[in-house]
Coordinates of C-alpha atoms in Angstrom, one line a residue:
M710 CA 0.0 0.0 0.0
A711 CA 1.2 3.5 -0.8
H712 CA 2.8 5.4 1.9
S713 CA 1.0 8.7 2.7
G714 CA 3.2 11.8 3.1
G715 CA 0.3 14.1 3.6
N716 CA 1.2 14.9 7.2
D717 CA 4.8 15.7 6.6
D718 CA 4.2 19.4 7.2
R719 CA 2.9 18.4 10.6
S720 CA 5.8 16.3 11.7
L721 CA 8.0 17.0 14.7
S722 CA 11.7 17.7 15.0
R723 CA 14.1 15.3 16.8
D724 CA 15.7 17.8 19.2
I725 CA 15.8 15.8 22.4
G726 CA 19.1 14.0 23.1
A727 CA 19.9 11.1 25.5
L728 CA 20.2 13.4 28.5
G729 CA 16.9 15.2 27.7
A730 CA 15.1 11.9 27.4
M731 CA 16.7 10.6 30.6
S732 CA 15.7 13.8 32.5
T733 CA 12.2 13.4 31.2
V734 CA 11.9 10.1 32.9
V735 CA 13.7 10.7 36.1
A736 CA 12.9 14.4 36.8
G737 CA 9.5 14.0 35.4
T738 CA 8.6 11.1 37.7
L739 CA 10.2 12.2 41.0
G740 CA 7.7 14.1 43.1
A741 CA 5.1 12.9 45.6
G742 CA 6.6 9.4 45.4
L743 CA 9.9 10.6 46.9
F744 CA 8.7 13.5 49.1
V745 CA 5.5 11.9 50.6
T746 CA 4.8 8.3 49.6
L747 CA 8.1 6.8 50.8
G748 CA 7.0 7.8 54.3
T749 CA 3.2 7.3 54.3
A750 CA 3.3 3.9 52.7
S751 CA 5.1 2.4 55.8
S752 CA 1.8 2.6 57.8
T753 CA 1.0 -1.0 56.8
T754 CA 4.5 -2.6 56.7
G755 CA 7.0 -0.5 58.7
P756 CA 10.7 -0.1 57.6
S757 CA 10.3 -3.0 55.2
V758 CA 8.9 -0.4 52.8
I759 CA 12.5 -0.3 51.7
L760 CA 12.1 -3.8 50.3
V761 CA 8.7 -2.9 48.8
V762 CA 10.5 -0.2 46.8
V763 CA 12.8 -2.9 45.3
V764 CA 9.8 -5.1 44.3
A765 CA 7.9 -2.1 42.8
G766 CA 11.1 -1.2 41.0
L767 CA 11.4 -4.7 39.4
L768 CA 7.8 -4.4 38.1
A769 CA 8.5 -0.9 36.8
T770 CA 11.7 -2.1 35.1
A771 CA 9.8 -4.9 33.3
I772 CA 7.3 -2.3 32.0
A773 CA 10.1 0.0 31.0
V774 CA 11.7 -2.8 29.0
N775 CA 8.3 -3.5 27.3
Y776 CA 7.9 0.2 26.3
S777 CA 11.5 0.4 25.2
W778 CA 11.2 -2.5 22.9
M779 CA 8.0 -1.2 21.3
A780 CA 9.6 2.3 21.0
T781 CA 12.4 1.0 18.9
V782 CA 9.9 -0.3 16.4
F783 CA 7.5 2.6 16.5
P784 CA 9.4 5.7 17.6
G785 CA 6.5 8.1 17.1
A786 CA 4.5 10.5 19.2
A787 CA 2.1 9.4 21.9
G788 CA 3.9 6.2 22.8
S789 CA 1.3 3.6 23.8
Y790 CA -1.2 5.0 21.2
A791 CA 1.3 4.4 18.4
Y792 CA 2.5 1.0 19.7
V793 CA -1.0 -0.5 20.1
S794 CA -2.6 1.0 17.0
R795 CA 0.2 0.1 14.6
T796 CA 0.8 -3.4 16.0
L797 CA -2.9 -4.3 15.9
G798 CA -3.6 -2.4 12.7
N799 CA -6.5 -0.6 14.2
R800 CA -6.9 3.0 15.6
L801 CA -9.6 2.3 18.2
P802 CA -7.7 0.2 20.8
G803 CA -4.9 2.8 20.9
F804 CA -7.4 5.6 21.2
L805 CA -9.2 3.9 24.1
V806 CA -6.0 3.2 25.9
T807 CA -4.9 6.9 25.8
W808 CA -8.2 8.8 25.9
S809 CA -8.5 8.8 29.7
K810 CA -4.8 9.5 30.1
W811 CA -5.3 12.8 28.4
L812 CA -7.8 13.9 31.1
G813 CA -5.3 12.5 33.7
Y814 CA -2.4 14.5 32.3
M815 CA -4.3 17.8 32.5
A816 CA -5.4 17.1 36.0
A817 CA -1.9 16.0 37.1
D818 CA -0.4 19.2 35.7
A819 CA -2.9 21.2 37.8
V820 CA -2.2 19.2 41.0
L821 CA 1.5 19.5 40.6
A822 CA 1.3 23.2 39.8
I823 CA -0.6 23.7 43.1
G824 CA 2.1 21.6 44.8
F825 CA 4.7 24.0 43.5
G826 CA 2.8 26.9 45.1
S827 CA 2.7 25.0 48.4
Y828 CA 6.4 24.4 48.4
L829 CA 7.1 28.1 47.6
Q830 CA 4.8 29.0 50.5
V831 CA 7.5 27.7 52.8
F832 CA 9.8 30.6 51.8
F833 CA 7.1 33.3 51.5
P834 CA 4.4 32.5 54.1
D835 CA 3.1 36.0 54.3
L836 CA 3.0 36.6 50.5
I837 CA 1.5 33.2 49.7
A838 CA -1.0 33.0 52.5
G839 CA -4.0 31.1 51.2
E840 CA -5.3 28.7 48.6
G841 CA -5.9 31.5 46.1
E842 CA -2.3 32.7 46.3
V843 CA -1.1 29.1 46.0
A844 CA -3.3 28.6 42.9
L845 CA -2.0 31.9 41.4
V846 CA 1.6 30.7 41.8
G847 CA 0.7 27.4 40.1
F848 CA -0.9 29.3 37.3
G849 CA 2.3 31.3 36.9
L850 CA 4.4 28.1 36.7
L851 CA 2.0 26.7 34.0
T852 CA 2.3 29.9 32.1
V853 CA 6.1 29.9 32.1
L854 CA 6.3 26.3 31.1
F855 CA 3.6 26.8 28.4
L856 CA 5.9 29.4 26.8
V857 CA 8.9 27.0 27.2
N858 CA 7.1 24.2 25.4
L859 CA 5.7 26.6 22.8
V860 CA 9.2 27.2 21.5
G861 CA 9.5 23.4 20.8
S862 CA 11.2 20.4 22.1
R863 CA 14.6 22.1 22.2
G864 CA 13.5 24.6 24.7
Y865 CA 11.8 21.9 26.7
S866 CA 14.9 19.7 26.7
I867 CA 17.2 22.6 27.9
A868 CA 14.8 23.5 30.8
Q869 CA 14.4 19.9 31.8
N870 CA 18.1 19.1 31.8
V871 CA 18.8 22.1 34.1
I872 CA 16.0 21.2 36.5
F873 CA 17.2 17.6 36.5
G874 CA 20.7 18.5 37.5
L875 CA 19.6 20.8 40.3
L876 CA 17.0 18.2 41.6
V877 CA 19.6 15.4 41.8
V878 CA 21.9 17.7 43.7
S879 CA 19.2 18.7 46.2
I880 CA 18.5 15.0 46.8
L881 CA 22.1 14.1 47.3
V882 CA 22.5 17.0 49.8
L883 CA 19.9 15.1 51.9
V884 CA 20.9 11.4 51.4
I885 CA 24.7 11.7 51.6
P886 CA 24.9 13.2 55.1
G887 CA 22.0 11.2 56.2
T888 CA 23.8 8.0 55.2
F889 CA 26.3 8.6 58.0
Q890 CA 23.5 9.2 60.6
I891 CA 21.8 5.8 60.1
E892 CA 21.2 3.7 63.2
T893 CA 20.4 0.1 62.1
A894 CA 18.4 -0.4 65.3
N895 CA 15.8 1.9 63.8
Y896 CA 15.0 -0.7 61.2
Q897 CA 13.5 -3.0 63.8
P898 CA 10.9 -4.4 63.7
F899 CA 11.4 -4.6 59.9
F900 CA 8.1 -6.2 59.0
T901 CA 5.2 -4.9 61.0
G902 CA 2.1 -5.9 58.9
G903 CA 3.0 -9.3 57.6
A904 CA 2.4 -10.3 54.0
D905 CA -0.9 -8.4 53.7
G906 CA 0.7 -5.2 55.0
F907 CA 3.6 -5.6 52.6
L908 CA 1.4 -6.1 49.6
A909 CA -0.8 -3.1 50.7
A910 CA 2.2 -0.9 50.6
A911 CA 3.1 -2.0 47.1
V912 CA 0.2 -0.3 45.4
P913 CA 0.9 3.3 46.5
L914 CA 4.7 2.8 46.1
F915 CA 4.3 1.7 42.5
Y916 CA 2.7 5.1 41.9
A917 CA 6.1 6.5 42.6
Y918 CA 7.2 5.0 39.3
I919 CA 4.1 6.0 37.4
G920 CA 5.9 8.3 34.9
I921 CA 8.6 5.9 33.7
A922 CA 7.2 5.6 30.2
V923 CA 6.7 9.4 29.7
A924 CA 9.7 9.6 27.3
G925 CA 7.8 7.3 24.9
Q926 CA 5.1 10.0 24.5
M927 CA 7.8 12.1 22.9
G928 CA 9.3 9.3 20.7
A929 CA 9.0 11.5 17.5
E930 CA 11.3 14.1 19.1
V931 CA 14.1 12.0 20.5
K932 CA 17.3 11.7 18.5
N933 CA 18.5 8.2 17.7
P934 CA 15.4 6.7 19.3
S935 CA 16.5 3.0 19.0
R936 CA 19.3 3.9 21.4
N937 CA 18.1 6.8 23.5
L938 CA 14.5 5.7 24.3
P939 CA 15.6 2.4 25.9
L940 CA 18.4 4.2 27.6
A941 CA 16.0 6.8 29.0
M942 CA 13.2 4.5 30.0
V943 CA 15.1 1.5 31.4
G944 CA 18.1 3.5 32.6
G945 CA 15.9 6.1 34.1
T946 CA 13.8 3.5 36.0
L947 CA 17.0 2.1 37.5
V948 CA 18.1 5.5 38.5
L949 CA 14.7 6.1 40.2
T950 CA 14.9 2.8 42.0
L951 CA 18.4 3.6 43.3
L952 CA 17.3 7.1 44.5
Y953 CA 14.1 5.7 46.2
I954 CA 16.0 2.8 47.9
W955 CA 18.7 5.1 49.1
T956 CA 16.3 7.8 50.4
A957 CA 14.1 5.2 52.1
A958 CA 17.1 3.6 53.8
V959 CA 18.2 7.0 55.1
I960 CA 14.8 8.3 56.4
Y961 CA 14.0 5.0 58.2
G962 CA 17.5 4.7 59.5
V963 CA 17.6 8.2 61.1
V964 CA 14.1 8.2 62.6
A965 CA 13.7 6.0 65.7
D966 CA 9.9 5.4 65.3
Y967 CA 8.7 4.7 61.8
T968 CA 5.1 5.8 62.7
T969 CA 6.5 9.4 62.8
L970 CA 7.0 9.2 59.1
A971 CA 3.8 7.1 58.4
D972 CA 1.6 9.7 60.1
S973 CA 3.4 12.8 58.7
A974 CA 2.2 15.0 55.8
R975 CA 5.9 15.9 55.2
P976 CA 7.9 12.8 56.1
L977 CA 11.0 13.6 54.1
A978 CA 11.3 17.0 55.8
D979 CA 10.7 15.5 59.3
A980 CA 13.5 13.0 58.6
A981 CA 15.8 15.7 57.3
E982 CA 15.3 17.8 60.4
T983 CA 16.8 15.0 62.6
F984 CA 20.3 15.5 61.1
L985 CA 20.1 18.9 59.3
G986 CA 18.1 20.8 61.8
A987 CA 15.9 23.7 60.6
N988 CA 17.8 23.7 57.3
G989 CA 16.2 20.3 56.5
S990 CA 12.8 21.8 55.7
A991 CA 14.3 24.4 53.4
I992 CA 16.3 21.8 51.5
V993 CA 13.3 19.6 51.1
A994 CA 11.2 22.5 50.0
I995 CA 13.8 23.4 47.3
G996 CA 13.7 19.8 46.2
G997 CA 10.0 19.8 46.1
L998 CA 10.0 23.0 44.0
L999 CA 12.3 21.4 41.5
A1000 CA 10.5 18.1 41.4
T1001 CA 7.0 19.6 40.9
A1002 CA 8.4 22.0 38.2
S1003 CA 10.1 19.2 36.3
S1004 CA 7.0 17.0 36.5
V1005 CA 4.8 19.8 35.2
N1006 CA 7.2 20.4 32.4
A1007 CA 7.4 16.7 31.4
I1008 CA 3.7 16.1 31.7
M1009 CA 2.9 19.2 29.6
A1010 CA 5.3 18.1 26.9
A1011 CA 4.0 14.5 26.8
G1012 CA 0.3 15.2 27.3
I1013 CA 0.0 17.3 24.2
K1014 CA 1.1 14.3 22.0
M1015 CA -2.0 12.3 22.5
P1016 CA -4.5 14.7 20.8
Y1017 CA -1.8 15.5 18.3
S1018 CA -1.5 11.8 17.4
W1019 CA -5.3 11.2 17.2
S1020 CA -5.5 14.2 15.0
W1021 CA -2.7 12.9 12.8
D1022 CA -4.7 9.7 12.4
E1023 CA -7.9 11.7 11.6
V1024 CA -10.0 10.6 14.7
F1025 CA -9.8 14.0 16.3
P1026 CA -10.1 17.7 15.1
R1027 CA -7.4 18.3 12.5
W1028 CA -6.1 21.5 14.0
F1029 CA -4.8 19.5 17.1
S1030 CA -1.9 18.2 14.8
A1031 CA -1.1 21.6 13.4
V1032 CA 2.4 22.7 14.3
N1033 CA 3.7 26.3 14.7
D1034 CA 5.5 27.5 11.6
R1035 CA 8.3 29.1 13.7
F1036 CA 8.9 26.7 16.5
G1037 CA 7.5 23.4 15.1
S1038 CA 5.4 22.8 18.3
P1039 CA 1.7 21.5 18.2
H1040 CA 0.5 24.8 19.6
W1041 CA -3.2 24.2 19.6
S1042 CA -2.8 20.9 21.5
L1043 CA -0.5 22.7 23.9
L1044 CA -2.9 25.7 24.3
T1045 CA -5.8 23.3 25.1
L1046 CA -3.8 21.5 27.8
Y1047 CA -2.6 24.9 29.3
V1048 CA -6.1 26.4 29.4
V1049 CA -7.7 23.3 31.0
S1050 CA -4.9 22.8 33.5
S1051 CA -4.9 26.4 34.5
A1052 CA -8.6 26.4 35.0
L1053 CA -8.3 23.3 37.3
T1054 CA -5.8 25.1 39.5
F1055 CA -8.5 27.5 40.5
Y1056 CA -11.3 25.0 40.5
S1057 CA -9.9 22.0 42.3
A1058 CA -13.1 20.3 43.6
G1059 CA -12.7 17.3 41.3
L1060 CA -8.9 17.1 41.1
D1061 CA -8.5 14.2 43.5
Q1062 CA -10.9 12.1 41.5
A1063 CA -9.2 13.0 38.2
I1064 CA -5.8 12.0 39.6
K1065 CA -7.2 8.6 40.4
I1066 CA -8.3 8.4 36.8
A1067 CA -4.7 9.3 35.8
T1068 CA -3.3 6.5 37.8
F1069 CA -5.9 4.0 36.6
S1070 CA -5.3 5.1 33.0
Y1071 CA -1.5 4.7 33.3
L1072 CA -2.0 1.1 34.5
I1073 CA -4.4 0.4 31.6
A1074 CA -1.7 1.6 29.2
Y1075 CA 1.0 -0.4 30.9
F1076 CA -1.2 -3.5 30.7
A1077 CA -2.1 -2.9 27.1
V1078 CA 1.5 -2.3 25.9
S1079 CA 2.7 -5.4 27.7
V1080 CA 0.0 -7.5 26.1
T1081 CA 0.8 -5.9 22.7
L1082 CA 4.4 -6.8 23.1
L1083 CA 3.5 -10.5 23.7
Y1084 CA 1.1 -10.4 20.7
A1085 CA 3.9 -9.0 18.5
R1086 CA 6.3 -11.7 19.7
L1087 CA 3.8 -14.4 19.0
A1088 CA 2.1 -13.2 15.8
R1089 CA 4.0 -10.4 14.2
P1090 CA 7.5 -11.6 13.2
D1091 CA 7.8 -8.6 10.9
V1092 CA 7.6 -6.3 13.9
V1093 CA 10.1 -8.4 15.9
E1094 CA 12.6 -8.1 13.0
R1095 CA 12.5 -4.3 13.2
A1096 CA 13.1 -4.1 17.0
G1097 CA 16.3 -2.3 18.2
F1098 CA 17.2 -5.1 20.6
D1099 CA 16.2 -8.7 21.3
L1100 CA 16.3 -10.3 24.8
G1101 CA 14.9 -13.6 23.5
G1102 CA 12.8 -15.3 26.2
G1103 CA 13.5 -12.4 28.5
L1104 CA 10.9 -10.3 26.6
Y1105 CA 8.3 -13.0 27.2
L1106 CA 9.1 -12.7 30.9
S1107 CA 9.0 -8.9 30.9
G1108 CA 5.8 -8.9 29.0
A1109 CA 4.1 -11.4 31.3
V1110 CA 5.4 -9.6 34.5
G1111 CA 4.3 -6.2 33.1
A1112 CA 0.8 -7.4 32.1
L1113 CA 0.2 -9.4 35.3
G1114 CA 1.6 -6.8 37.6
A1115 CA -0.4 -4.0 36.0
L1116 CA -3.5 -6.1 36.1
A1117 CA -3.0 -6.9 39.8
L1118 CA -2.6 -3.2 40.6
L1119 CA -5.7 -2.4 38.5
T1120 CA -7.8 -4.5 40.9
Q1121 CA -7.0 -2.0 43.6
A1122 CA -6.7 1.2 41.5
Y1123 CA -10.2 0.9 40.0
Q1124 CA -11.9 1.7 43.3
G1125 CA -13.2 5.3 43.2
S1126 CA -12.2 5.7 39.5
L1127 CA -15.1 4.1 37.5
A1128 CA -17.6 6.9 38.3
I1129 CA -15.6 9.3 36.1
Y1130 CA -13.7 6.8 33.9
V1131 CA -16.8 5.1 32.4
P1132 CA -18.6 8.4 31.3
W1133 CA -15.4 9.8 30.0
L1134 CA -14.7 6.6 28.0
L1135 CA -18.2 6.7 26.6
A1136 CA -17.6 10.4 25.5
G1137 CA -14.4 9.3 23.8
L1138 CA -16.2 6.5 21.9
V1139 CA -18.6 9.2 20.7
V1140 CA -15.8 11.4 19.5
F1141 CA -14.0 8.5 17.8
G1142 CA -17.3 7.3 16.2
I1143 CA -18.0 10.8 14.8
Y1144 CA -14.6 11.1 13.1
W1145 CA -14.6 7.4 12.0
Y1146 CA -18.0 7.9 10.4
R1147 CA -16.9 11.2 8.7
G1148 CA -13.8 9.4 7.4
R1149 CA -15.8 6.5 6.1
Q1150 CA -18.1 8.8 4.3
A1151 CA -15.2 10.7 2.8
G1152 CA -13.5 7.5 1.7
T1153 CA -10.5 7.9 4.0
D1154 CA -7.8 5.3 3.4
V1155 CA -7.2 4.0 6.9
G1156 CA -4.5 1.7 5.7
A1157 CA -2.5 4.6 4.4
I1158 CA -2.9 6.4 7.7
L1159 CA -1.6 3.4 9.6
D1160 CA 1.3 3.3 7.2
T1161 CA 2.6 6.5 8.8
L1162 CA 3.8 7.1 12.4
P1163 CA 2.5 10.1 14.3
G1164 CA 5.0 13.0 14.2
V1165 CA 7.5 11.2 12.0
P1166 CA 8.2 12.3 8.4
S1167 CA 7.2 9.7 5.8
A1168 CA 10.8 9.5 4.5
E1169 CA 12.0 8.4 7.9
Y1170 CA 9.5 5.6 8.6
D1171 CA 9.2 2.3 6.7
P1172 CA 5.5 1.3 6.5
D1173 CA 6.1 -2.2 5.1
I1174 CA 5.9 -3.8 8.6
Q1175 CA 2.2 -2.8 8.9
E1176 CA -0.6 -5.3 8.6
T1177 CA -3.4 -4.4 6.1
T1178 CA -6.3 -4.9 8.6
A1179 CA -7.8 -1.5 9.1
D1180 CA -10.4 -0.4 11.6
D1181 CA -13.0 0.1 9.0

């Protein structure tokens, strides 16, 4: 089938290098997982939360391997959307997997922006006195990062690299001196809740890894994707695991009673104060500012790729895939995310529920991509031949671990999510159905669309590996 080049004027530029992709994963994921969850998750299992971090890290690494393998075959925008739709030769499954993630991304940006305002309040308590001022600061951060992302992936990458470096330094300032203050007696008793308590802690702690595949969303903008995307996603996950283990070992080793951390709204700051005094809170606040800013930046850059890719595939309004003539950024998609996220910072009544949707949606995507990998290994030898690396039977293991692990977590994460997820999913089906019908009436060649990769110029992508089964 002929390869369509009709979207070439809407393609994206590969301006993100290995460091930018790595900082997207690490700095874009660090946040509440490090500054809050490492402490609060111990309520059911005690200091053995250190071991839970390791187990959650193994699952996260398996999922990162699955995404990395798929990314070397389909290095396009929107990650899981491209992997699922191109492997299955059908746009609908990929759309359903990513539709609710779009809502979650916009809500997450708002929550993180509010968190940024809360950390800044530590330094300016009189100036940032109430929720309105905190929301205004969050809006300011969103505005600055909107402008950063508007100038394209090059501006995003520079900003993310700088924040990444400063964030790692701020964490090391905490954990290095803390390492020398550890009292091993504080780790006893290690297991306080038995097997049930240990497993209960695994669910919230996995959320600390929830952004490990975010670099895949920007696959069309990463240089040498066959090398840099696996390096970013697998390497970044290993870096995150190391930082989480080290930090957990320090905070439980310096605090005599783990319940102090389990019951605290600011566990990392409480632990830091035991060996850094009053400076501990300030250092943690600086780290929190950097972590929330980097997460907002990464989520904003990644979140705009979903409507961009749907539009590229003609199941969403066409203007969402339009790119700025000067900067090459999908400005309408970016503007939509900015406006909605900004509005949510001032109207936060439903944010907690929307964040649950984000987590639930991430797990659905992790499950779907892991299953897609297994399907490709079993039924698509043409896809396997194009992969950038081959772990043999190891990929069956990572696929099975990723799928079963995500499914197990979904059995917990669905609680409180379905009330919003189901109506939102139905709305997505209506949107998809309208554009599918319009395309059918216009005689759209779906096969030709699937012969392209969102965000990637036609001359760069070989369509011969696509199946001919189209969704209509």
